[in-house]
Short mmCIF file of C-alpha atoms in Angstrom, two decimals:
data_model
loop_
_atom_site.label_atom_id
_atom_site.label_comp_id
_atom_site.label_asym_id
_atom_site.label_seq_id
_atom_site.Cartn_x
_atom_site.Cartn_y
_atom_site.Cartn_z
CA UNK A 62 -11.23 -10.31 -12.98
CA UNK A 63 -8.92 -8.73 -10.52
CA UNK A 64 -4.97 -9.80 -11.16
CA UNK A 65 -4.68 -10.41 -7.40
CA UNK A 66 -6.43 -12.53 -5.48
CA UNK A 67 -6.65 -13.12 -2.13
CA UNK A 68 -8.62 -15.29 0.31
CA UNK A 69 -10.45 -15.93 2.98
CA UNK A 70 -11.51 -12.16 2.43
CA UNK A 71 -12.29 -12.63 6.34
CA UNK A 72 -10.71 -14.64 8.51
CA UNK A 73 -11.59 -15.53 12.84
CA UNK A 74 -9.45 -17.24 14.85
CA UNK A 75 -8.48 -18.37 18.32
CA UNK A 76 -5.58 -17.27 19.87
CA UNK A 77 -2.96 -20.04 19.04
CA UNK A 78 -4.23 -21.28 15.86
CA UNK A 79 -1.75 -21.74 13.13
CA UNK A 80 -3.10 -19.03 9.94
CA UNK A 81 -2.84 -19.30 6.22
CA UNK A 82 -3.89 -16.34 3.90
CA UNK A 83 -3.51 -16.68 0.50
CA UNK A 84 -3.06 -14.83 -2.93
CA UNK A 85 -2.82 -15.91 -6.41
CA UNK A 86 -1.79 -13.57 -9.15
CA UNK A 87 -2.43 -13.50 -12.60
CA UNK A 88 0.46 -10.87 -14.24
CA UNK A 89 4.16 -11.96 -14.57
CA UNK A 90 5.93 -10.01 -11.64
CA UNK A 91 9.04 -9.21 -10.00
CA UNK A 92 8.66 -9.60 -6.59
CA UNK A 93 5.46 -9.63 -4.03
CA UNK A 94 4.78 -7.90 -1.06
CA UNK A 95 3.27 -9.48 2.29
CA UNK A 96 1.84 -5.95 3.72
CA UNK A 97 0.11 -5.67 7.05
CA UNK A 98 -2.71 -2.99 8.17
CA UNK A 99 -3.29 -2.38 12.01
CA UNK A 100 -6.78 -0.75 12.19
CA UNK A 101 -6.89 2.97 11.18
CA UNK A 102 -3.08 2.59 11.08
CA UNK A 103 -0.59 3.02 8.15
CA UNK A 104 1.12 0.01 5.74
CA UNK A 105 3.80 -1.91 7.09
CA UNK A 106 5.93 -4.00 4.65
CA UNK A 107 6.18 -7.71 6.20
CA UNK A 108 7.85 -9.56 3.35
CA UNK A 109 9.39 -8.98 -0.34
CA UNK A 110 9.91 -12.57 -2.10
CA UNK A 111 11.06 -12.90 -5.62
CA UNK A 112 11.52 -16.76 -4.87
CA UNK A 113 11.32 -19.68 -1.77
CA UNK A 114 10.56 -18.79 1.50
CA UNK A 115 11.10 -16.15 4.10
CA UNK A 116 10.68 -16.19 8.01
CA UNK A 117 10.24 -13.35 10.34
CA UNK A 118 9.30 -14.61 14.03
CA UNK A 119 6.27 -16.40 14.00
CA UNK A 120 5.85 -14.97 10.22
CA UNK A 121 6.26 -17.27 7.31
CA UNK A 122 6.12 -16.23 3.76
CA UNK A 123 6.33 -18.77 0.81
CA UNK A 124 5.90 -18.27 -3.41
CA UNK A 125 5.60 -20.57 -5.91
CA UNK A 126 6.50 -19.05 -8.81
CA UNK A 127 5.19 -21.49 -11.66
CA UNK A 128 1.84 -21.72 -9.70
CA UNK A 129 1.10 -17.67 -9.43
CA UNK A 130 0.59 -17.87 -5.96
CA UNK A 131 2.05 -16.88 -2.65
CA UNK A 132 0.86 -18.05 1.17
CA UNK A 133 1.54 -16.06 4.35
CA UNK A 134 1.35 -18.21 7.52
CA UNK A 135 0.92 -16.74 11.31
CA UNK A 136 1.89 -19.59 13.73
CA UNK A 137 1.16 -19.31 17.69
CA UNK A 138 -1.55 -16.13 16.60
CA UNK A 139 -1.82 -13.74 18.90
CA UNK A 140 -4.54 -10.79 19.36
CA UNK A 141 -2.06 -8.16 18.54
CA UNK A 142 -2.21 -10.34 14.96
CA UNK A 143 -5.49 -8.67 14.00
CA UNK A 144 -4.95 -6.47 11.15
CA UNK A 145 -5.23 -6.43 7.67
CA UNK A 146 -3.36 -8.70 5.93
CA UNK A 147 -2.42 -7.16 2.12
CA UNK A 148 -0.96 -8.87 -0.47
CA UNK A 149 0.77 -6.52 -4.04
CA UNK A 150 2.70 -7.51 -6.92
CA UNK A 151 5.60 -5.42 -8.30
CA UNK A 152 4.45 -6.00 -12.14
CA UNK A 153 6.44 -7.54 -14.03
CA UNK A 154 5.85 -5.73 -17.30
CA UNK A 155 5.31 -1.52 -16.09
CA UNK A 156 7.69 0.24 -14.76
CA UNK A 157 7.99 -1.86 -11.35
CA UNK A 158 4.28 -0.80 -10.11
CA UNK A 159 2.41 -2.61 -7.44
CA UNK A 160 -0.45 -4.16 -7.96
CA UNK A 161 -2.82 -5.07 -4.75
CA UNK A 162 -5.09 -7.67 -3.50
CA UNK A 163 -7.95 -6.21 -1.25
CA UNK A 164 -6.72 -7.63 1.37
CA UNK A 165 -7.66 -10.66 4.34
CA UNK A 166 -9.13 -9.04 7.57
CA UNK A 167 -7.85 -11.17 10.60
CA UNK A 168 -9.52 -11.19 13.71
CA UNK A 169 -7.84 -13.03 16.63
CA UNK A 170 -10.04 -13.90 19.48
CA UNK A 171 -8.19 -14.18 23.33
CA UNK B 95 15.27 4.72 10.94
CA UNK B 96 14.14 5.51 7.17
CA UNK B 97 10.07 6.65 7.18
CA UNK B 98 7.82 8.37 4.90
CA UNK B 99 5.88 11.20 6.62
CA UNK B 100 2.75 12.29 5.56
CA UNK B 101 2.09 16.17 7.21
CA UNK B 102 -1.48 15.24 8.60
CA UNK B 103 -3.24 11.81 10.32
CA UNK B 104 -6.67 13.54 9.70
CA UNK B 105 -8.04 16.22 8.07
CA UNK B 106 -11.33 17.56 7.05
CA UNK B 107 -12.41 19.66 5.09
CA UNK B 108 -15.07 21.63 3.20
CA UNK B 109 -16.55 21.10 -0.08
CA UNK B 110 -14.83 22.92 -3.15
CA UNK B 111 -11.94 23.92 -1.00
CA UNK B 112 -8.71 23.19 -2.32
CA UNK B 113 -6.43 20.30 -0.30
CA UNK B 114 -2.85 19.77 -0.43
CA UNK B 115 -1.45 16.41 1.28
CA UNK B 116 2.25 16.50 1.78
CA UNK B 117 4.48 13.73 1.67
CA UNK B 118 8.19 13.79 2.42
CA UNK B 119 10.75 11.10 2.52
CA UNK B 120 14.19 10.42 3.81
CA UNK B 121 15.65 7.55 2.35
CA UNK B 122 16.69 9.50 -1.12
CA UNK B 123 14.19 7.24 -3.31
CA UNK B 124 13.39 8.24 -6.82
CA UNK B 125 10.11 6.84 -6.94
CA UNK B 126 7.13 8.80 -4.91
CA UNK B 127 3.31 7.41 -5.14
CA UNK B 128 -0.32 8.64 -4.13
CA UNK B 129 -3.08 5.82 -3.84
CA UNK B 130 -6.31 6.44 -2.07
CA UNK B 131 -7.61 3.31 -0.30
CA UNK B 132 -11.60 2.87 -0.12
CA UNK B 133 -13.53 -0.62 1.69
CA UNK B 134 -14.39 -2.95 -1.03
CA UNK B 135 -11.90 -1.74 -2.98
CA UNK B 136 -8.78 -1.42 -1.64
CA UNK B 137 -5.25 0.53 -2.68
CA UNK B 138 -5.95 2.22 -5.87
CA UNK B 139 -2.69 4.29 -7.81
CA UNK B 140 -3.83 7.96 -8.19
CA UNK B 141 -0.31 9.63 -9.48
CA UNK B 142 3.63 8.87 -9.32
CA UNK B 143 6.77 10.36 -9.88
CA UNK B 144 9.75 9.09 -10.99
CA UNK B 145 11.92 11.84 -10.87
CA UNK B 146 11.97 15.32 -9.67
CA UNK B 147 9.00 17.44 -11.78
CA UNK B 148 8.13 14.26 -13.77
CA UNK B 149 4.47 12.97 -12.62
CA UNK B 150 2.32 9.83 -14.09
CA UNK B 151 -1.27 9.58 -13.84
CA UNK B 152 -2.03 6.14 -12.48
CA UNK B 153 -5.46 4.27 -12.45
CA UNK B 154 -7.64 6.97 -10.96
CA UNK B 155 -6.08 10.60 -11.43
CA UNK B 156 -9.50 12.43 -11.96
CA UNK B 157 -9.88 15.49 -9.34
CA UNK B 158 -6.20 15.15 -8.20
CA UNK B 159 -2.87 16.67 -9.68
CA UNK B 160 0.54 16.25 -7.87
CA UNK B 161 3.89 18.45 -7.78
CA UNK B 162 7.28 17.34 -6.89
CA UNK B 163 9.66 20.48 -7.23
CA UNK B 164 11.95 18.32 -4.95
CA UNK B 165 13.79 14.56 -4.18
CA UNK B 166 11.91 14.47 -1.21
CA UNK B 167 8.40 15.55 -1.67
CA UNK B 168 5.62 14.73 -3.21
CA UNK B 169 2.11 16.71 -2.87
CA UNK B 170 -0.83 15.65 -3.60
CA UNK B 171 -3.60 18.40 -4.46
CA UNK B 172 -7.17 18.48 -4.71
CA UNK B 173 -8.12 21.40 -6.81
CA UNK B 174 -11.86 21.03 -5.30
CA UNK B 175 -12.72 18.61 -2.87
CA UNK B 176 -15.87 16.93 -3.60
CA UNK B 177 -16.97 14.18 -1.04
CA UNK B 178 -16.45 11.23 -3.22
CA UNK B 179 -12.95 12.06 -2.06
CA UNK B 180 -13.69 11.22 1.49
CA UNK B 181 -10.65 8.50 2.06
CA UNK B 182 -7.29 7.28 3.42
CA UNK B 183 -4.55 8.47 1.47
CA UNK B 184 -1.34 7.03 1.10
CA UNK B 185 1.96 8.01 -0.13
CA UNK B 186 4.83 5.16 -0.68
CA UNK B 187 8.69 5.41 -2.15
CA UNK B 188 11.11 3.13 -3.35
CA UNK B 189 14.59 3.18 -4.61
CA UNK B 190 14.41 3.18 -8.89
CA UNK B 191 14.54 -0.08 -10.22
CA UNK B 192 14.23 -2.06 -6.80
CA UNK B 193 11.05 -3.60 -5.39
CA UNK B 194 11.12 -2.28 -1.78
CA UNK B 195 8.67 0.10 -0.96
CA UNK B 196 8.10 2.43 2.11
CA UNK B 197 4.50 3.38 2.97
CA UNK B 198 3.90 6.60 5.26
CA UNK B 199 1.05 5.94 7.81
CA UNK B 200 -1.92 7.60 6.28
CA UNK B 201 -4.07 10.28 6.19
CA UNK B 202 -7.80 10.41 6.80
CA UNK B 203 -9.33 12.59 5.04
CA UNK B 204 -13.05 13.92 5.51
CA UNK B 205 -14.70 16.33 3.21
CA UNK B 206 -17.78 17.56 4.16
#
């Protein structure tokens, strides 16, 4: 069983739909990651939570800590939203690696 | 801006040659990893460094080795590409002891 899990593994949607990926973890961890992946392009780090919720833009990141899992929400999407949507754990117990979920694909249709 | 540069976008190359993929940052980080990233599979640790000449073999250091002689760069080597290697590469940092990490943009490699 993989320690992160994310779903949908695929995800279409129109342009303006509100998105929700999300990824539940099975380690105790530090912080997580909300990573994105333009295609053939390098990682860019979106969010770091330890705790709550963070907003970047039309970006929203929550965790609930108790529950293992973490949701990242797109509002308004936009084309220019179609990536690869990655979420990784610092782990809690190594020496602060990151552990990744295979990531959501996001596809937004104009 | 702070980045992590990785020497090459794509590369190919031949079968039993030997591959070095640079990776240098800026940002004065301690920690310095390699993962290869495959479909179906996704970001997999190959080797990291927490220090200058220290090196840890992560989940999948078979055919690789790595060398940090300095703060800023980490190399990852293939002593004989094989094309089971064919992949995108990717080298992150962070800061010791803090959860922020910096990923460079990639690099493609082909072996043929």
């Amino acid at each position: 069983k993989n320690e992160v899990e994310q779903s949908p593994q695929n995800l279409t949607a129109q342009e303006g739909e509100f998105i929700t990926i999300n990824c539940s973890y099975s380690v105790g961890i530090s912080a997580l990651h909300w990573l994105q992946q333009h295609p053939g392009g390098g990682i860019v780090s979106l969010f770091m939570l330890s705790s709550g919720k963070k907003k970047h833009g039309r970006l929203i990141a929550t965790i609930n800590i108790q529950e293992k899992h973490s949701s990242l929400h797109i509002t308004a999407s936009h084309p220019r939203d179609s990536a690869v949507y990655i979420c990784a754990v610092v782990d809690g117990g190594s020496q602060g690696n990151l552990i990744f979920g295979k990531g959501t694909k996001l596809s937004v249709k104009p | 801006d702070v980045k992590v540069t990785q020497s090459s976008r794509y590369l190919v190359k031949r079968t039993g040659e030997k591959v070095f993929l640079e990776c240098v940052q800026d940002m004065d980080h301690e920690n310095m990893f390699w993962y290869r990233q495959d479909p179906g599979l996704g970001l997999r640790l190959i080797y990291f460094s927490y220090d200058v000449k220290m090196k840890e073999k992560g989940d999948i250091p078979e055919g690789y080795s790595v060398s940090r002689e300095k703060k800023e760069r980490f190399s990852l080597i293939l002593e004989s590409a094989s094309t089971n290697q064919t992949s995108m590469y990717l080298c992150a940092s962070s800061l010791w002891k803090s959860y922020g990490y910096t990923f460079g943009s990639g690099t493609r490699l082909t072996v043929v």
